[in-house]
mmCIF file of C-alpha atoms and ligand atoms in Angstrom:
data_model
loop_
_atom_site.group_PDB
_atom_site.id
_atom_site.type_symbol
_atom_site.label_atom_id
_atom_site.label_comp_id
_atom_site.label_asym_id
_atom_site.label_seq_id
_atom_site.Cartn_x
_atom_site.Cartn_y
_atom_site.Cartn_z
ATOM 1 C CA UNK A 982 123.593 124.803 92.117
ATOM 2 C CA UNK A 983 125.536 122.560 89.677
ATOM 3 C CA UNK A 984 123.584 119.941 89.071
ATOM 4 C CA UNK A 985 124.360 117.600 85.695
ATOM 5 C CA UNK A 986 120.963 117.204 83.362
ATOM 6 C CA UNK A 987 120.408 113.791 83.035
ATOM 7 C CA UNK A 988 121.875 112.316 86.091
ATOM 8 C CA UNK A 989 120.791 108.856 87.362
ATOM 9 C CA UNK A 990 119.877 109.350 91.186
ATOM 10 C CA UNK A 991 118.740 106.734 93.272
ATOM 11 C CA UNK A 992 117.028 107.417 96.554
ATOM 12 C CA UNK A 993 115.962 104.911 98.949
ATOM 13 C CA UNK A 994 113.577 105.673 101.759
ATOM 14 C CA UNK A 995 111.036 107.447 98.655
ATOM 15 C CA UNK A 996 108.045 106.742 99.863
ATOM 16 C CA UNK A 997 108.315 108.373 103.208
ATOM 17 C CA UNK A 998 108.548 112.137 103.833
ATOM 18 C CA UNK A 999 112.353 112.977 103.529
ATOM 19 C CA UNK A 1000 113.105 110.266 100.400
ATOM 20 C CA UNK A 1001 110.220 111.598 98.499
ATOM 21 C CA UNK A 1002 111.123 115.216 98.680
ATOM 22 C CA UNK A 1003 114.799 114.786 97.729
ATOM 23 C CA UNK A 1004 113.390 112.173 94.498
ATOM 24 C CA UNK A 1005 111.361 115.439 93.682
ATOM 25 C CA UNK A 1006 113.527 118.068 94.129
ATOM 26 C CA UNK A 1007 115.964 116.207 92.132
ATOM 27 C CA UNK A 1008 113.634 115.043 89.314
ATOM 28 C CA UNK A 1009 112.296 118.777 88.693
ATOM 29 C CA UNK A 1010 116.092 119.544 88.183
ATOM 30 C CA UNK A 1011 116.414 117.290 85.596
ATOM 31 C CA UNK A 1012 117.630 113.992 87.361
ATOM 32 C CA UNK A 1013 116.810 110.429 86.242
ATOM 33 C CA UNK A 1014 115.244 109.221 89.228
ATOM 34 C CA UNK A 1015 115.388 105.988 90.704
ATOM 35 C CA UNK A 1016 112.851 105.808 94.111
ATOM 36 C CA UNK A 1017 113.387 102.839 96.212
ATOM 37 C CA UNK A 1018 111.596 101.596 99.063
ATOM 38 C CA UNK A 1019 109.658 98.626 100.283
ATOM 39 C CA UNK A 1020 105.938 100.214 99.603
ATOM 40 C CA UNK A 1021 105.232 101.576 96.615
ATOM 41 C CA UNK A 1022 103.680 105.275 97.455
ATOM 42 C CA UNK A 1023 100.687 106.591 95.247
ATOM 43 C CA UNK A 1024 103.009 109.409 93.998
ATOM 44 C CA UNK A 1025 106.116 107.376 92.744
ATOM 45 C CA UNK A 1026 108.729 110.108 91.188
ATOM 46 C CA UNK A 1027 110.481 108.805 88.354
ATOM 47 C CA UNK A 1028 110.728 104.875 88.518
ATOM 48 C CA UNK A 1029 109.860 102.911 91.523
ATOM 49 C CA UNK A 1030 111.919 99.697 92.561
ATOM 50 C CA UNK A 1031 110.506 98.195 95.383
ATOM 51 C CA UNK A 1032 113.857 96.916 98.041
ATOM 52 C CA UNK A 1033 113.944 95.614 101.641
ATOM 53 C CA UNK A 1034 117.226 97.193 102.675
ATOM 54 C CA UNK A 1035 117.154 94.259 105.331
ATOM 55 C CA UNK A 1036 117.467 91.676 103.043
ATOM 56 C CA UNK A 1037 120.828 91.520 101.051
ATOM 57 C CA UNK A 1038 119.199 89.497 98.025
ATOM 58 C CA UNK A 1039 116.998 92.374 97.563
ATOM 59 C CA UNK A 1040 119.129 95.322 97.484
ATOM 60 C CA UNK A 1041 121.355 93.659 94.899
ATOM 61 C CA UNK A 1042 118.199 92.850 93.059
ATOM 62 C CA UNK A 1043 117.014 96.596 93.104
ATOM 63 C CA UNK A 1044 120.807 97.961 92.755
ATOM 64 C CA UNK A 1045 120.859 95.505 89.423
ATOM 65 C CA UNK A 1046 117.396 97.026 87.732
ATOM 66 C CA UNK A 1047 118.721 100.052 88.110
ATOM 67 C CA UNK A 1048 121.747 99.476 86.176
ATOM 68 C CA UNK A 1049 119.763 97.627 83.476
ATOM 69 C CA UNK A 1050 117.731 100.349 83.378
ATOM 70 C CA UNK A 1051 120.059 103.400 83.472
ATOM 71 C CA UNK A 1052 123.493 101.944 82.722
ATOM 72 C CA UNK A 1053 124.758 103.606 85.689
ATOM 73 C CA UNK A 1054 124.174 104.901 88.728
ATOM 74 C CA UNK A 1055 125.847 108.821 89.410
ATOM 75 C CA UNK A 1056 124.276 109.934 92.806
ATOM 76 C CA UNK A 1057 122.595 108.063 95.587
ATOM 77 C CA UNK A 1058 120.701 109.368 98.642
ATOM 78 C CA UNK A 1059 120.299 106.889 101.655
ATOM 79 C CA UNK A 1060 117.174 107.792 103.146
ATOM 80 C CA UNK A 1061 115.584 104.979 104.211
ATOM 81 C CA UNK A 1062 114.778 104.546 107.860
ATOM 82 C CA UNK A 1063 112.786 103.196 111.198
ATOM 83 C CA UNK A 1064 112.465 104.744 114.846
ATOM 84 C CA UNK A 1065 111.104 102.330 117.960
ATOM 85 C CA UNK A 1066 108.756 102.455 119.949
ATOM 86 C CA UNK A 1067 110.438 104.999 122.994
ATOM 87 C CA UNK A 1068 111.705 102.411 124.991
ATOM 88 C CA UNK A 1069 113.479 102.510 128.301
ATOM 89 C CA UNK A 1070 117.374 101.134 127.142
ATOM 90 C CA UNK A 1071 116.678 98.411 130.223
ATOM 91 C CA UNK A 1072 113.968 97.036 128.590
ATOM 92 C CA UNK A 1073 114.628 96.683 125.267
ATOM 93 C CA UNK A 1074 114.315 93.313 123.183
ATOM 94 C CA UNK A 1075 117.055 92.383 121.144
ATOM 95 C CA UNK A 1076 114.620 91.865 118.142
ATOM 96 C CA UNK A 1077 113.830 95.886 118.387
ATOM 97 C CA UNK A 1078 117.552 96.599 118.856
ATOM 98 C CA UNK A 1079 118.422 94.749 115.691
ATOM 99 C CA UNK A 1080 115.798 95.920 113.597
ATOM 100 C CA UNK A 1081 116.423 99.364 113.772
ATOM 101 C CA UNK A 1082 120.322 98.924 113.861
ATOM 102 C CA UNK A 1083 119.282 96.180 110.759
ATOM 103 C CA UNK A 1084 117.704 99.446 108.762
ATOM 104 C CA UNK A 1085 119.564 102.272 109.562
ATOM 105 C CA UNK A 1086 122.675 101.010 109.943
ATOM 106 C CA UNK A 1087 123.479 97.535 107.938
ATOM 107 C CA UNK A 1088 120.793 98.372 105.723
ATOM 108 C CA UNK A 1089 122.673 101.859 104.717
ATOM 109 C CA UNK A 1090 125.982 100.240 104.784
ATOM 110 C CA UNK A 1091 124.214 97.577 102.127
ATOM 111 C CA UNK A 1092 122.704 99.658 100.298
ATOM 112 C CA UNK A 1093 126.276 102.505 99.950
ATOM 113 C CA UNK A 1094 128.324 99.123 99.375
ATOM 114 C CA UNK A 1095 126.271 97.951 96.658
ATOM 115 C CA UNK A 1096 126.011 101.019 94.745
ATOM 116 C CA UNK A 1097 129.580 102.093 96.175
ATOM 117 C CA UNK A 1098 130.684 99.144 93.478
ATOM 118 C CA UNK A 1099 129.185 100.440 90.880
ATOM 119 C CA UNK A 1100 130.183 104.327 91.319
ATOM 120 C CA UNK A 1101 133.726 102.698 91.585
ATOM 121 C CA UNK A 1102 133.417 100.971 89.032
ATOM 122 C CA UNK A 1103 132.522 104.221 87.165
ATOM 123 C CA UNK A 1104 135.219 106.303 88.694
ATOM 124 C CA UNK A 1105 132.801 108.546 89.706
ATOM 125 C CA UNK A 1106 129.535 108.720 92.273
ATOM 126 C CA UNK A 1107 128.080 111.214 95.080
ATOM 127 C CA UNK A 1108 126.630 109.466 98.324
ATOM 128 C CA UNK A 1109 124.649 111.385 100.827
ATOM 129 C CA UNK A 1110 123.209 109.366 103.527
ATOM 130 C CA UNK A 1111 120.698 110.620 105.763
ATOM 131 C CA UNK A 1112 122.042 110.564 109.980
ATOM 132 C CA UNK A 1113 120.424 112.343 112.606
ATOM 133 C CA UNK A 1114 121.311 114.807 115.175
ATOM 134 C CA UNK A 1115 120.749 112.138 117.832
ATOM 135 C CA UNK A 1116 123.806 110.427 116.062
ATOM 136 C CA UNK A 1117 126.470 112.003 117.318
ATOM 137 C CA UNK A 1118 125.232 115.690 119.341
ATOM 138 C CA UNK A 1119 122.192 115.078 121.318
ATOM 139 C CA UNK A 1120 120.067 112.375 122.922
ATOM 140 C CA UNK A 1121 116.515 113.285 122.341
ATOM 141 C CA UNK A 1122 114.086 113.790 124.930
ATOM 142 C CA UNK A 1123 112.050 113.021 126.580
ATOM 143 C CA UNK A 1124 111.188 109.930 124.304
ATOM 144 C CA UNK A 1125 114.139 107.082 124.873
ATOM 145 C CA UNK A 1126 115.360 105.868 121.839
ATOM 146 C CA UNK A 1127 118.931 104.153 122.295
ATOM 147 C CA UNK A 1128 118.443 101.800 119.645
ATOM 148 C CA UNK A 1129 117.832 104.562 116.828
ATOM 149 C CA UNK A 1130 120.230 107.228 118.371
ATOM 150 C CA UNK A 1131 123.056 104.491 118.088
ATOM 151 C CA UNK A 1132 122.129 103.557 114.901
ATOM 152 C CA UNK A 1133 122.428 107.065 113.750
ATOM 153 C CA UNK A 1134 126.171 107.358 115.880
ATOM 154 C CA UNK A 1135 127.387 104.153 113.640
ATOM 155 C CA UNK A 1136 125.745 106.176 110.198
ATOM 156 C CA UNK A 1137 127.831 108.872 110.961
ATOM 157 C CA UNK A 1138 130.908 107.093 111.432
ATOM 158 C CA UNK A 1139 129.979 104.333 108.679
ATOM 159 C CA UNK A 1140 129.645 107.674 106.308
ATOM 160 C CA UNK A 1141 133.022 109.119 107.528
ATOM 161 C CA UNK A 1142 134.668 105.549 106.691
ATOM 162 C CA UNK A 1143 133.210 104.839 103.120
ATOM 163 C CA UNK A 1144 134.170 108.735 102.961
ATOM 164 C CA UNK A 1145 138.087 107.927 103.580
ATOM 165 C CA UNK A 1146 138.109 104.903 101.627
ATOM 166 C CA UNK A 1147 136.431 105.924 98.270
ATOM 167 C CA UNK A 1148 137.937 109.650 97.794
ATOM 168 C CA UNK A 1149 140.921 108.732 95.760
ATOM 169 C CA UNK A 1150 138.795 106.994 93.800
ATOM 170 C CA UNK A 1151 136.374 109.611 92.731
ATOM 171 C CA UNK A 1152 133.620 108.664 95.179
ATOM 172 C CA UNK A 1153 132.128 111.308 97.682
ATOM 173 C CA UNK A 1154 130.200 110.438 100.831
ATOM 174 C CA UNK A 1155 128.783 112.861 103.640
ATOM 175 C CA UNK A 1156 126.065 112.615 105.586
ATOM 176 C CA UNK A 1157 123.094 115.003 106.525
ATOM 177 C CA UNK A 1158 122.019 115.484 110.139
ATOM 178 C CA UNK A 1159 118.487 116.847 110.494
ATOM 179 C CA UNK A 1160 116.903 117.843 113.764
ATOM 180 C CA UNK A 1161 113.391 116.909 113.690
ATOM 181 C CA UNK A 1162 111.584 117.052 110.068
ATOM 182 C CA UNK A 1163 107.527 117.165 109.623
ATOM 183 C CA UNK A 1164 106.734 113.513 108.169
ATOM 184 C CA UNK A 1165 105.449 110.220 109.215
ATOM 185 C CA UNK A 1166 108.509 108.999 111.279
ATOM 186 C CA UNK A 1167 107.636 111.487 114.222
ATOM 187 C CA UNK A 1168 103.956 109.790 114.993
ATOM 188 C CA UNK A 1169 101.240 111.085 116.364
ATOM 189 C CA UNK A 1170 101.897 112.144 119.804
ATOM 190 C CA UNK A 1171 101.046 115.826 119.115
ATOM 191 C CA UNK A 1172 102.032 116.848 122.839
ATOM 192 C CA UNK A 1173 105.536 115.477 122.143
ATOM 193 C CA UNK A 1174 105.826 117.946 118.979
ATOM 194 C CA UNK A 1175 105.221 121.057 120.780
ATOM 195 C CA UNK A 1176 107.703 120.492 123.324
ATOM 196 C CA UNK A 1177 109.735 119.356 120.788
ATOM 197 C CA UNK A 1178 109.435 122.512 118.936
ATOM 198 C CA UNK A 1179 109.204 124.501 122.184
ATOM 199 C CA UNK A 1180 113.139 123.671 122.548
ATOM 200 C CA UNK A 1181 113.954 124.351 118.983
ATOM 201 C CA UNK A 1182 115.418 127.778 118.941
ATOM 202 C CA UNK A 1183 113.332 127.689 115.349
ATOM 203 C CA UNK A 1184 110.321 126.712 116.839
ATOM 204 C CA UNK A 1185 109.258 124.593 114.077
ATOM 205 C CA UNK A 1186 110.100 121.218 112.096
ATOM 206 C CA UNK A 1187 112.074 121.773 109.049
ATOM 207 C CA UNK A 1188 110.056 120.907 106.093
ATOM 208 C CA UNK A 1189 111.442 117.962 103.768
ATOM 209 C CA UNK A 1190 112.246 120.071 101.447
ATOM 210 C CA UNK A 1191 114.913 122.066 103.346
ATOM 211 C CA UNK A 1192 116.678 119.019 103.886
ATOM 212 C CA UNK A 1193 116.212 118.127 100.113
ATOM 213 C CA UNK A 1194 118.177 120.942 99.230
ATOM 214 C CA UNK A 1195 120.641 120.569 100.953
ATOM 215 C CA UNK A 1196 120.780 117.012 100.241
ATOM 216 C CA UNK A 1197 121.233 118.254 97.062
ATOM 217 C CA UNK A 1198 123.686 120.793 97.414
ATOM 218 C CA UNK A 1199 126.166 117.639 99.229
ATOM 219 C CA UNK A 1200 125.622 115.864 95.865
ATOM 220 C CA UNK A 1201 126.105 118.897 93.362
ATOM 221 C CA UNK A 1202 129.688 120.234 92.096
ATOM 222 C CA UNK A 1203 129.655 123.174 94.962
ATOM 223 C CA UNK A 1204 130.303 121.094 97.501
ATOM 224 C CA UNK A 1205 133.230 119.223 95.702
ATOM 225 C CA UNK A 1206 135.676 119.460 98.658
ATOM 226 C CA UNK A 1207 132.848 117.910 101.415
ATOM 227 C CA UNK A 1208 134.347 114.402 102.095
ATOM 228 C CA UNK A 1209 133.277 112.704 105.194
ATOM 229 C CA UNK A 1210 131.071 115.944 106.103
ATOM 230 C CA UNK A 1211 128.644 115.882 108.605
ATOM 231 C CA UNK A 1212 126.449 118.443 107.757
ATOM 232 C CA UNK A 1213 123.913 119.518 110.851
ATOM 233 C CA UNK A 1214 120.614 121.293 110.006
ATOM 234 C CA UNK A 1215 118.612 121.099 113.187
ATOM 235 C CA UNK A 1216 116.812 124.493 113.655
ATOM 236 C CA UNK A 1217 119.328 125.448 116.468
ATOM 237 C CA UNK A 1218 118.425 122.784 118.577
ATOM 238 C CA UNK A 1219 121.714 121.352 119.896
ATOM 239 C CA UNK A 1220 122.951 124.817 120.724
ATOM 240 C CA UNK A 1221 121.600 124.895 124.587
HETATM 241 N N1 NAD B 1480 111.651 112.919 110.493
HETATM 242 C C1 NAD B 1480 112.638 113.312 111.272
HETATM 243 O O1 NAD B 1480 112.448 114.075 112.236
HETATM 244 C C2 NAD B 1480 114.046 112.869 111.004
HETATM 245 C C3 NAD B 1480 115.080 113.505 111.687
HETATM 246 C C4 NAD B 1480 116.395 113.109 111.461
HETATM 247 C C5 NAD B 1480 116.668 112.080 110.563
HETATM 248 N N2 NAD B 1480 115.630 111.481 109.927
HETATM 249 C C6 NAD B 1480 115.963 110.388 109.021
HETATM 250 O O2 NAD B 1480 115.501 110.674 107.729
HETATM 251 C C7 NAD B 1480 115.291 109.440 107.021
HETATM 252 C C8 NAD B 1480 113.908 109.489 106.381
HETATM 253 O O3 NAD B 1480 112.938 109.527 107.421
HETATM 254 P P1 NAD B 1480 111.512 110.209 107.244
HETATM 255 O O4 NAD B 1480 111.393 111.207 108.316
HETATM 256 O O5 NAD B 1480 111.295 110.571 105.825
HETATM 257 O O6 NAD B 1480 110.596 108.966 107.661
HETATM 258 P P2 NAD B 1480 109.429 108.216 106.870
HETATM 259 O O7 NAD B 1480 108.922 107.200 107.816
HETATM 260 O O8 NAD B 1480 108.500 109.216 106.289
HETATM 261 O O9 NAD B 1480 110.221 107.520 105.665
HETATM 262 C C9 NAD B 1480 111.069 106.413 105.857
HETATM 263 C C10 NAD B 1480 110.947 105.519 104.640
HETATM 264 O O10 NAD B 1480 111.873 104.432 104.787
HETATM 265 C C11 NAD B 1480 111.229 103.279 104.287
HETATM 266 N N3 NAD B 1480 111.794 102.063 104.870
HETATM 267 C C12 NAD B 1480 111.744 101.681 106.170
HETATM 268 N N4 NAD B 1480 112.283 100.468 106.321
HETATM 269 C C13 NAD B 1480 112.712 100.085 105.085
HETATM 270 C C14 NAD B 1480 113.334 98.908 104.586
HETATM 271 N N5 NAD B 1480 113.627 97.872 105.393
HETATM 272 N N6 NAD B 1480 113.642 98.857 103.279
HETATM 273 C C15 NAD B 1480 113.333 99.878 102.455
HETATM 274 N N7 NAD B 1480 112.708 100.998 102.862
HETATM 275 C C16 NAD B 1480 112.405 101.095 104.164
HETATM 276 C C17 NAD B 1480 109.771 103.428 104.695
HETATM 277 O O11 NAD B 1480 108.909 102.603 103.927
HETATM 278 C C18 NAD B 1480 109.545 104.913 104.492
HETATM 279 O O12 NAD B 1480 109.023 105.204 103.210
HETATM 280 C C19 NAD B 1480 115.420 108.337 108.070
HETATM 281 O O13 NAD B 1480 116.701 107.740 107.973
HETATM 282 C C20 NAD B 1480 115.291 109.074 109.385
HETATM 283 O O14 NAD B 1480 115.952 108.429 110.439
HETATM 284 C C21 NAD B 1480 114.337 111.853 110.110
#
């Protein structure tokens, strides 16, 4: 995989299980490695800026340190993210419906547009933000989740936008679509993860690493003609 030595990478969401594992596979190919989230984790790869992708003030803050640092910015991967509590859609608060549309949606679209401005400043940049499979193919069960799965349906087409808007101007965006990965965000409920798995075709999780690579492979020179791709890697799951 093409990947340039050197390149500054920024990934948000780097403390939790998916972030972290695309900072590393990136750094161990030779990236300059930006990791940005709002807790610092004990095994920070490369440089850790600490952001609130809620708050607009930060993300410019943390999008500016990394330019004073680096001087530019030539790949980004949009990883942070929150899930609710499963919550029937009747009885949802409006304060849980914002906050996870305020993180995974605004908070992506933030953080793209902010280092969108740089890349096109540059003339150059590869975006890969991190969707879902219950963004546009499935709605999970049996946990209810309408907050986060339409959260992940306005990633996709936020992606697909920025996608349309930036190619001419040698700026590429897709998104990744996992099915359900083995980290933090999937809690504790250990009953929930074998029937979760007992419906994957797979029967497993993917590991964060799978989705780092390919991650990895949206950003490198291969996949030079993905614009606007939504790539799905969900273990078979949203084939019955
Ligand atoms: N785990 C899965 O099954 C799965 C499946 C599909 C998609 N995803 C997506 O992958 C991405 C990464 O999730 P993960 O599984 O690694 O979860 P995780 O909980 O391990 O990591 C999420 C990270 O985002 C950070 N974060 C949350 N709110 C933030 C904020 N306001 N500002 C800055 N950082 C913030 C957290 O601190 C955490 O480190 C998320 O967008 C998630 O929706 C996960």
């Amino acid at each position: 995989m093409a990947w340039p030595e050197g390149a500054v990478v920024v990934v948000t969401g780097a403390a939790g299980g998916v972030g972290h594992a695309c900072a590393a596979w990136l750094a161990e190919r030779g990236a300059q490695v930006f990791s940005l989230d709002r807790r610092e984790p004990a095994d920070v790869v490369g440089t850790f800026v600490a952001v609130d992708v809620l708050d607009e003030a930060s993300v410019d803050a943390a999008v500016a340190a990394v330019v004073d640092a680096a001087g530019r910015v030539d790949a980004l991967v949009a990883a942070a993210g929150i899930s609710e509590e499963p919550t029937p859609a009747e009885e949802m608060s409006a304060a849980t419906w914002s906050r996870t549309i305020g993180v995974n949606l605004t908070g992506v679209f933030l953080t793209c547009q902010r280092v969108g401005r740089v890349m096109l400043g540059q003339g150059a940049g590869r975006i890969v933000t991190i969707a879902s499979m219950s963004g546009a193919h499935v709605v999970n069960n049996p946990q209810q989740q309408v907050a986060y799965n339409s959260s992940k349906g306005g990633l996709v087409a936020m992606t697909k936008s920025l996608a349309f808007e930036w190619a001419s101007r040698g700026v590429r965006v897709n998104a990744l679509s996992p099915g359900y990965v083995d980290t933090p965000l999937l809690g504790s409920k250990h009953e929930l993860h074998d029937q979760w798995k007992s419906v994957t075709p797979l029967r497993r999780f993917a590991e964060p690493a799978e989705v780092a690579a390919a991650a990895a492979w949206l950003l490198s020179d291969e996949a030079a003609f993905c614009c606007g791709t939504e790539m799905l890697m969900d273990g078979g799951y949203t084939l019955a």
